[in-house]
Amino acid sequence: MNPDDIVNIARPLTDLALSQPETPAIIFPQENRTLSYRELDEESDRLAAGLAKAGIGRGVRAALLVPPSPEMFALTFALFKAGAIPVFIDPGIGARNMKGCLAEAGPAAFIGIPRAHLARRLFGWAKDSLRVLVTVNGGKMWGGIPLEEIRRAGNGAAPFKPARTSGGEVAAILFTSGSTGPPKGVVYTHANFAAQVDALKTVFNISPGEIDLPTFPLFALFSPALGMTAIIPKMDFTRPGRVKPERIIAPATDFGATTMFGSPALLNRVGIYGSRRGTKLPAMKRVISAGAPVSPKILERFSLLLPEDAEIFTPYGATESLPVCSIGSREILAETRHITDAGGGICIGRPVAGIRLEVIGITDGPVPVWNDDLRVPLGKIGEIVVQGAQVTKGYFNRPEDDLLAKIEDPASGGFFHRMGDLGGKDEQGRVW
């Protein structure tokens, strides 16, 4: 394989470890711990080598149930480097849904903290497929190999050579939240991740050297790929609406955060707290909020904490494709909110560069092949479908759902993903 054909989401970390080794990659303020790009790269190399020795190598699916921590980030990059396939499932979905997701994913490896291993035993998670168990911050009593042993095994190995993965190779399986139906495992390739990084950099004008405050763990994994330092706040990531506002405001001001990702519930809670106290986040350039519609009241209130030239962006997308569209708070507050208040729907902005977005006639049945007659006229309501490099091709072990969610497009050699949302385009190219 030509080196230029190798695509791996861990590669930017190694590049940064070479170009700016002592720059902080991830900071945990509450624990007073910092990992530089060099340290994170070297630790993930050690763990990748140790995991491969334990049988967690290229193509092996590994459930990763570790909360945001130095170990979680190092393990995630280690799995990518080893060519293994991490399986990410939101722990907030509950034990029953977790059991179903793991049974569907069929992981051969389970990497988790002691509490996750206890739940695995109690509820019989993935008992038919698991072959290798790894315990993070726990001993052998949990039935797995302690992470320290994995680290030691990797430390004694020769310099680790990452798997030469291609863009089309499976990189990870991310399960949907299950809020609009059964949780489904979305198959991400390395090319999907690379396209997401490029899109985020372009859409939000992110520059290397910025400081990121992500309040959703998976978004923090993009920070090294974008050349940013991630500040990880102390919070329950499964309940962002209950966050203690000072645990967001303090690190944002102390470290001069320029970027922040937060759910609408988190922005609401922090905005109420900060606006009452006249709090300012002077270094912030942009705030990104997704996962649910953000009301204009929340945007207005949180904007009081920001410099005049900063903006809150509300990108639209789903686990299967992100980002698809984006719009900023200035346009919402000055214009689109009034149309929304009059019953015109929610404006999600314009498609991001590289995304082809169409609106088709509404049907509950499959649409096997694309043709231009599927489009509805401008201004009419239909189902939103999208095509682009960050759009994932299918679900894991769910061929029936693939038939319902994907439309083959012979002209481009690709496919469309059916977002499952209804909307339409206006004459300015905005999507509602």
Coordinates of C-alpha atoms in Angstrom, one line a residue:
M1 CA 0.0 0.0 0.0
N2 CA 1.2 3.5 -0.9
P3 CA 1.9 5.6 2.3
D4 CA -0.5 8.2 0.8
D5 CA -3.3 5.6 0.8
I6 CA -3.0 5.0 4.5
V7 CA -5.7 6.7 6.5
N8 CA -6.0 6.4 10.3
I9 CA -7.6 8.9 12.7
A10 CA -4.6 8.4 15.0
R11 CA -2.1 9.6 12.5
P12 CA -2.5 13.4 13.2
L13 CA -1.6 12.6 16.9
T14 CA 1.7 11.1 15.8
D15 CA 2.4 14.0 13.5
L16 CA 1.8 16.5 16.3
A17 CA 4.0 14.5 18.7
L18 CA 6.8 15.0 16.2
S19 CA 6.2 18.7 15.4
Q20 CA 5.3 20.0 18.8
P21 CA 6.0 17.2 21.3
E22 CA 5.6 19.2 24.6
T23 CA 2.3 21.0 23.7
P24 CA -0.5 19.8 25.9
A25 CA -2.9 17.5 24.1
I26 CA -5.3 16.9 27.0
I27 CA -5.6 18.6 30.4
F28 CA -7.6 17.3 33.3
P29 CA -7.9 20.3 35.6
Q30 CA -9.6 18.6 38.5
E31 CA -6.9 15.9 38.7
N32 CA -4.1 18.3 37.8
R33 CA -3.0 16.0 35.1
T34 CA -1.7 16.9 31.6
L35 CA -0.7 14.7 28.7
S36 CA 1.5 16.3 26.0
Y37 CA 1.2 15.2 22.4
R38 CA 4.4 13.2 22.9
E39 CA 3.2 11.5 26.1
L40 CA -0.2 10.6 24.6
D41 CA 1.4 9.3 21.5
E42 CA 3.9 7.2 23.4
E43 CA 1.3 5.9 25.9
S44 CA -1.0 4.9 23.1
D45 CA 1.9 3.2 21.3
R46 CA 2.6 1.1 24.4
L47 CA -1.0 0.2 24.9
A48 CA -1.4 -0.7 21.2
A49 CA 1.5 -3.0 21.4
G50 CA 0.2 -4.6 24.6
L51 CA -3.3 -5.0 23.3
A52 CA -2.0 -6.6 20.1
K53 CA -0.1 -9.1 22.2
A54 CA -3.2 -9.9 24.2
G55 CA -5.1 -10.6 20.9
I56 CA -6.8 -7.2 20.4
G57 CA -5.3 -6.4 17.0
R58 CA -6.4 -5.5 13.5
G59 CA -10.1 -6.1 12.8
V60 CA -10.9 -7.1 16.4
R61 CA -14.0 -5.5 17.8
A62 CA -13.5 -4.2 21.3
A63 CA -16.2 -2.7 23.6
L64 CA -14.7 0.3 25.4
L65 CA -16.5 1.2 28.6
V66 CA -14.1 3.7 30.3
P67 CA -15.2 7.2 31.4
P68 CA -13.3 10.3 30.2
S69 CA -9.8 10.0 31.6
P70 CA -6.2 9.8 30.5
E71 CA -6.7 6.0 30.1
M72 CA -9.8 6.4 27.9
F73 CA -8.0 8.7 25.4
A74 CA -4.8 6.6 25.3
L75 CA -6.8 3.4 24.9
T76 CA -8.9 4.9 22.1
F77 CA -5.9 6.0 20.1
A78 CA -4.2 2.7 20.9
L79 CA -7.1 0.8 19.4
F80 CA -7.0 2.9 16.3
K81 CA -3.3 2.4 15.9
A82 CA -3.6 -1.3 16.4
G83 CA -6.3 -1.4 13.6
A84 CA -8.8 -2.7 16.2
I85 CA -12.4 -1.6 16.1
P86 CA -13.6 0.2 19.2
V87 CA -17.3 -0.1 19.9
F88 CA -18.7 3.0 21.6
I89 CA -22.0 2.8 23.4
D90 CA -23.5 5.7 25.5
P91 CA -23.7 4.3 29.0
G92 CA -26.8 6.4 29.6
I93 CA -28.9 4.0 27.5
G94 CA -29.4 1.6 30.4
A95 CA -28.3 -1.9 31.2
R96 CA -31.0 -3.6 29.0
N97 CA -30.2 -1.6 25.9
M98 CA -26.5 -2.0 26.6
K99 CA -27.0 -5.8 26.6
G100 CA -28.8 -5.6 23.2
C101 CA -26.1 -3.4 21.7
L102 CA -23.3 -5.6 22.8
A103 CA -25.1 -8.8 21.6
E104 CA -25.5 -7.1 18.2
A105 CA -21.9 -5.9 18.0
G106 CA -20.5 -9.2 19.1
P107 CA -17.2 -7.8 20.4
A108 CA -14.3 -10.2 21.0
A109 CA -12.8 -7.9 23.6
F110 CA -14.2 -5.9 26.5
I111 CA -12.2 -3.1 28.0
G112 CA -13.8 -1.4 31.0
I113 CA -13.5 -0.1 34.6
P114 CA -14.4 -2.5 37.4
R115 CA -18.0 -1.2 37.5
A116 CA -18.5 -2.0 33.9
H117 CA -17.1 -5.5 34.4
L118 CA -19.5 -6.0 37.4
A119 CA -22.4 -5.0 35.1
R120 CA -21.0 -7.3 32.4
R121 CA -21.2 -10.2 34.9
L122 CA -24.6 -9.4 36.3
F123 CA -26.3 -8.9 33.0
G124 CA -24.4 -11.3 30.9
W125 CA -23.2 -8.7 28.4
A126 CA -21.7 -10.3 25.2
K127 CA -21.0 -13.5 27.0
D128 CA -21.1 -15.5 23.7
S129 CA -18.5 -13.5 21.9
L130 CA -16.0 -12.2 24.4
R131 CA -12.5 -13.8 24.4
V132 CA -10.3 -11.1 25.9
L133 CA -11.1 -8.9 29.0
V134 CA -9.1 -5.9 30.1
T135 CA -9.7 -4.1 33.4
V136 CA -8.8 -0.4 33.7
N137 CA -7.9 0.7 37.3
G138 CA -8.6 -2.6 38.8
G139 CA -7.0 -6.0 39.5
K140 CA -7.4 -9.5 38.3
M141 CA -10.4 -10.2 40.5
W142 CA -12.6 -8.8 37.8
G143 CA -11.6 -11.6 35.5
G144 CA -9.6 -9.5 33.0
I145 CA -6.0 -8.5 32.4
P146 CA -5.2 -5.4 34.4
L147 CA -4.3 -2.4 32.1
E148 CA -1.0 -2.1 33.9
E149 CA 0.0 -5.6 32.5
I150 CA -1.0 -4.5 29.0
R151 CA 1.2 -1.4 29.4
R152 CA 4.2 -3.4 30.6
A153 CA 3.8 -5.9 27.8
G154 CA 3.8 -3.0 25.3
N155 CA 6.6 -1.2 27.0
G156 CA 9.0 -4.1 26.4
A157 CA 8.2 -4.4 22.8
A158 CA 10.0 -3.0 19.8
P159 CA 8.9 0.4 18.6
F160 CA 5.2 0.0 17.6
K161 CA 4.3 0.1 14.0
P162 CA 0.7 1.2 13.5
A163 CA -1.6 -0.8 11.3
R164 CA -1.5 0.4 7.7
T165 CA -5.3 0.9 7.5
S166 CA -7.0 2.2 4.4
G167 CA -9.6 4.8 4.2
G168 CA -12.4 2.3 3.5
E169 CA -11.4 0.1 6.5
V170 CA -13.7 -0.1 9.5
A171 CA -12.4 2.2 12.2
A172 CA -15.2 2.1 14.9
I173 CA -18.8 1.2 15.6
L174 CA -20.8 4.0 17.2
F175 CA -24.2 3.2 18.6
T176 CA -27.1 5.7 18.2
S177 CA -28.8 7.0 21.3
G178 CA -32.0 5.1 20.7
S179 CA -34.1 8.2 21.2
T180 CA -35.9 7.7 17.9
G181 CA -35.9 3.9 17.7
P182 CA -33.7 1.0 18.7
P183 CA -30.0 1.8 19.1
K184 CA -28.1 0.9 16.0
G185 CA -24.4 0.4 15.4
V186 CA -23.2 2.9 12.9
V187 CA -20.1 1.7 11.0
Y188 CA -17.4 4.4 10.7
T189 CA -14.5 4.0 8.3
H190 CA -11.2 5.9 8.8
A191 CA -12.1 8.0 5.8
N192 CA -15.4 9.0 7.5
F193 CA -13.5 10.2 10.5
A194 CA -10.9 12.1 8.3
A195 CA -13.8 13.8 6.4
Q196 CA -15.4 14.8 9.7
V197 CA -12.1 16.4 10.9
D198 CA -11.8 18.3 7.6
A199 CA -15.4 19.5 7.8
L200 CA -15.2 20.7 11.4
K201 CA -11.9 22.5 10.6
T202 CA -13.5 24.3 7.6
V203 CA -17.0 25.0 8.9
F204 CA -15.9 26.4 12.2
N205 CA -12.6 27.9 11.0
I206 CA -10.6 26.1 13.7
S207 CA -6.8 26.7 13.8
P208 CA -4.0 24.6 15.4
G209 CA -3.0 25.8 18.8
E210 CA -6.6 26.6 20.0
I211 CA -8.0 25.5 23.3
D212 CA -11.1 23.2 23.3
L213 CA -13.5 22.6 26.1
P214 CA -15.5 19.6 25.0
T215 CA -18.4 18.4 27.2
F216 CA -19.1 15.3 25.0
P217 CA -16.3 12.7 25.3
L218 CA -16.2 11.6 21.6
F219 CA -15.8 15.2 20.5
A220 CA -12.7 15.5 22.6
L221 CA -11.1 12.8 20.4
F222 CA -11.2 15.2 17.5
S223 CA -9.1 17.8 19.3
P224 CA -5.7 16.3 18.7
A225 CA -6.6 15.7 15.0
L226 CA -7.5 19.4 14.8
G227 CA -4.3 20.5 16.6
M228 CA -6.2 21.7 19.6
T229 CA -5.6 21.2 23.4
A230 CA -8.6 19.6 25.0
I231 CA -9.6 20.7 28.5
I232 CA -11.7 17.9 30.1
P233 CA -14.1 19.3 32.8
K234 CA -15.2 17.3 35.8
M235 CA -18.8 16.4 35.2
D236 CA -21.3 13.5 34.6
F237 CA -21.1 13.3 30.8
T238 CA -24.3 11.3 30.7
R239 CA -26.3 14.1 32.4
P240 CA -25.0 17.4 31.0
G241 CA -28.1 19.3 32.1
R242 CA -27.1 18.7 35.7
V243 CA -23.6 20.0 35.4
K244 CA -22.2 22.4 38.0
P245 CA -21.8 25.6 36.0
E246 CA -18.6 26.6 37.8
R247 CA -16.9 23.4 36.6
I248 CA -17.4 24.7 33.0
I249 CA -16.7 28.4 33.6
A250 CA -13.6 28.0 35.7
P251 CA -11.5 25.9 33.2
A252 CA -12.9 28.0 30.3
T253 CA -11.5 31.1 31.9
D254 CA -8.4 29.6 33.5
F255 CA -7.1 28.0 30.3
G256 CA -8.5 30.6 27.8
A257 CA -10.7 28.2 26.0
T258 CA -11.5 29.3 22.4
T259 CA -13.9 26.6 21.5
M260 CA -16.6 24.8 23.5
F261 CA -19.0 22.0 22.7
G262 CA -22.1 21.7 24.8
S263 CA -25.7 20.3 24.6
P264 CA -28.6 22.8 24.7
A265 CA -29.3 21.6 28.3
L266 CA -25.7 22.4 29.4
L267 CA -25.7 25.8 27.7
N268 CA -29.0 26.6 29.4
R269 CA -27.7 25.7 32.8
V270 CA -24.4 27.5 32.4
G271 CA -26.0 30.4 30.7
I272 CA -28.5 31.0 33.5
Y273 CA -25.7 30.9 36.1
G274 CA -23.2 33.0 34.1
S275 CA -25.7 35.7 33.0
R276 CA -26.9 36.3 36.6
R277 CA -23.3 36.9 37.7
G278 CA -22.1 38.9 34.7
T279 CA -19.6 36.1 33.9
K280 CA -17.5 36.6 30.7
L281 CA -15.5 34.1 28.7
P282 CA -13.1 36.5 27.0
A283 CA -11.1 34.1 24.9
M284 CA -14.1 32.2 23.5
K285 CA -14.4 32.4 19.7
R286 CA -17.1 29.9 19.1
V287 CA -19.6 27.6 20.9
I288 CA -21.0 24.6 19.2
S289 CA -24.2 23.0 20.3
A290 CA -25.9 19.9 18.9
G291 CA -28.1 17.0 19.9
A292 CA -31.4 18.9 20.0
P293 CA -32.8 22.2 18.8
V294 CA -31.4 25.2 20.7
S295 CA -34.0 27.7 21.6
P296 CA -33.4 31.4 20.9
K297 CA -33.7 32.2 24.6
I298 CA -30.8 29.9 25.4
L299 CA -28.7 31.5 22.5
E300 CA -29.5 35.0 23.8
R301 CA -28.6 34.2 27.3
F302 CA -25.4 32.3 26.6
S303 CA -24.3 35.0 24.2
L304 CA -24.1 37.4 27.1
L305 CA -21.1 35.4 28.3
L306 CA -19.2 35.8 25.0
P307 CA -17.2 38.5 23.3
E308 CA -19.0 40.5 20.6
D309 CA -17.2 38.7 17.8
A310 CA -17.9 35.2 19.1
E311 CA -20.9 33.1 17.9
I312 CA -22.9 30.0 18.9
F313 CA -23.2 27.5 16.1
T314 CA -26.0 24.9 16.0
P315 CA -24.9 22.2 13.4
Y316 CA -27.3 19.6 12.2
G317 CA -26.5 16.0 11.7
A318 CA -26.8 12.5 13.3
T319 CA -24.6 9.7 14.3
E320 CA -24.8 8.5 10.7
S321 CA -23.6 11.8 9.3
L322 CA -22.1 14.9 11.0
P323 CA -21.9 17.7 10.2
V324 CA -24.6 18.1 7.6
C325 CA -25.7 21.8 8.0
S326 CA -24.8 24.7 10.2
I327 CA -26.2 28.1 11.2
G328 CA -24.9 30.7 13.6
S329 CA -26.7 32.5 16.4
R330 CA -26.5 35.9 14.7
E331 CA -28.6 34.7 11.8
I332 CA -31.0 32.9 14.1
L333 CA -31.6 35.8 16.5
A334 CA -31.8 38.4 13.8
E335 CA -34.0 36.6 11.3
T336 CA -34.9 32.9 11.4
R337 CA -36.3 32.9 14.9
H338 CA -39.2 35.1 13.8
I339 CA -40.1 32.7 11.0
T340 CA -39.9 29.8 13.6
D341 CA -42.2 31.7 16.0
A342 CA -44.7 32.1 13.2
G343 CA -44.7 28.3 12.6
G344 CA -42.2 28.1 9.8
G345 CA -40.1 25.3 11.3
I346 CA -36.5 25.4 12.6
C347 CA -33.8 26.6 10.4
I348 CA -30.7 24.3 10.4
G349 CA -28.7 26.5 8.1
R350 CA -27.0 25.6 4.8
P351 CA -25.4 22.4 3.8
V352 CA -21.7 22.4 4.8
A353 CA -19.0 22.1 2.0
G354 CA -18.9 18.7 0.5
I355 CA -22.4 17.7 1.5
R356 CA -25.1 17.2 -1.2
L357 CA -28.5 17.6 0.4
E358 CA -31.8 16.8 -1.3
V359 CA -35.4 16.8 -0.3
I360 CA -37.5 13.9 -1.5
G361 CA -41.1 12.8 -1.4
I362 CA -42.2 11.2 1.9
T363 CA -42.5 7.5 2.1
D364 CA -42.0 4.9 4.9
G365 CA -40.8 2.2 2.4
P366 CA -37.4 1.6 1.0
V367 CA -36.1 3.8 -1.9
P368 CA -33.5 1.4 -3.6
V369 CA -32.1 3.7 -6.3
W370 CA -31.8 7.5 -6.7
N371 CA -33.4 9.3 -9.6
D372 CA -34.0 13.1 -9.9
D373 CA -37.7 12.6 -10.0
L374 CA -37.6 11.8 -6.2
R375 CA -37.0 15.5 -5.5
V376 CA -39.8 17.7 -4.3
P377 CA -40.1 21.3 -5.6
L378 CA -38.3 24.1 -3.8
G379 CA -40.2 25.2 -0.7
K380 CA -42.1 21.9 -0.4
I381 CA -41.7 19.7 2.6
G382 CA -40.2 16.2 2.2
E383 CA -37.6 13.9 3.7
I384 CA -34.0 15.1 4.0
V385 CA -31.3 12.9 2.3
V386 CA -27.6 13.5 2.2
Q387 CA -24.5 12.4 0.4
G388 CA -20.8 13.1 1.3
A389 CA -17.5 11.8 2.6
Q390 CA -18.6 12.0 6.2
V391 CA -21.8 10.1 5.6
T392 CA -21.5 6.5 6.8
K393 CA -22.4 3.7 4.5
G394 CA -24.4 1.3 6.8
Y395 CA -25.2 -0.2 10.1
F396 CA -23.5 -3.2 11.7
N397 CA -25.5 -6.4 11.2
R398 CA -28.7 -4.6 10.2
P399 CA -29.2 -5.2 6.5
E400 CA -33.0 -4.4 6.8
D401 CA -32.2 -1.0 8.3
D402 CA -29.6 -0.4 5.6
L403 CA -32.3 -1.0 3.0
L404 CA -34.6 1.6 4.6
A405 CA -31.9 4.2 5.3
K406 CA -29.7 4.1 2.2
I407 CA -30.4 5.0 -1.5
E408 CA -28.0 3.8 -4.1
D409 CA -26.8 6.5 -6.5
P410 CA -25.3 4.9 -9.6
A411 CA -24.4 8.3 -11.2
S412 CA -21.9 9.1 -8.5
G413 CA -21.0 5.6 -7.5
G414 CA -22.2 6.4 -4.0
F415 CA -25.3 6.6 -2.0
F416 CA -27.7 8.9 -0.1
H417 CA -28.5 8.5 3.6
R418 CA -32.1 9.2 4.7
M419 CA -31.9 11.4 7.7
G420 CA -35.5 10.5 8.8
D421 CA -36.3 14.2 9.3
L422 CA -38.8 16.3 7.3
G423 CA -37.9 19.6 6.0
G424 CA -37.5 21.8 2.9
K425 CA -35.2 24.4 1.3
D426 CA -35.8 28.1 0.9
E427 CA -34.7 30.4 -1.9
Q428 CA -31.5 31.3 0.0
G429 CA -30.5 27.6 0.2
R430 CA -31.3 27.3 3.9
V431 CA -32.8 24.1 5.2
W432 CA -35.8 24.2 7.5

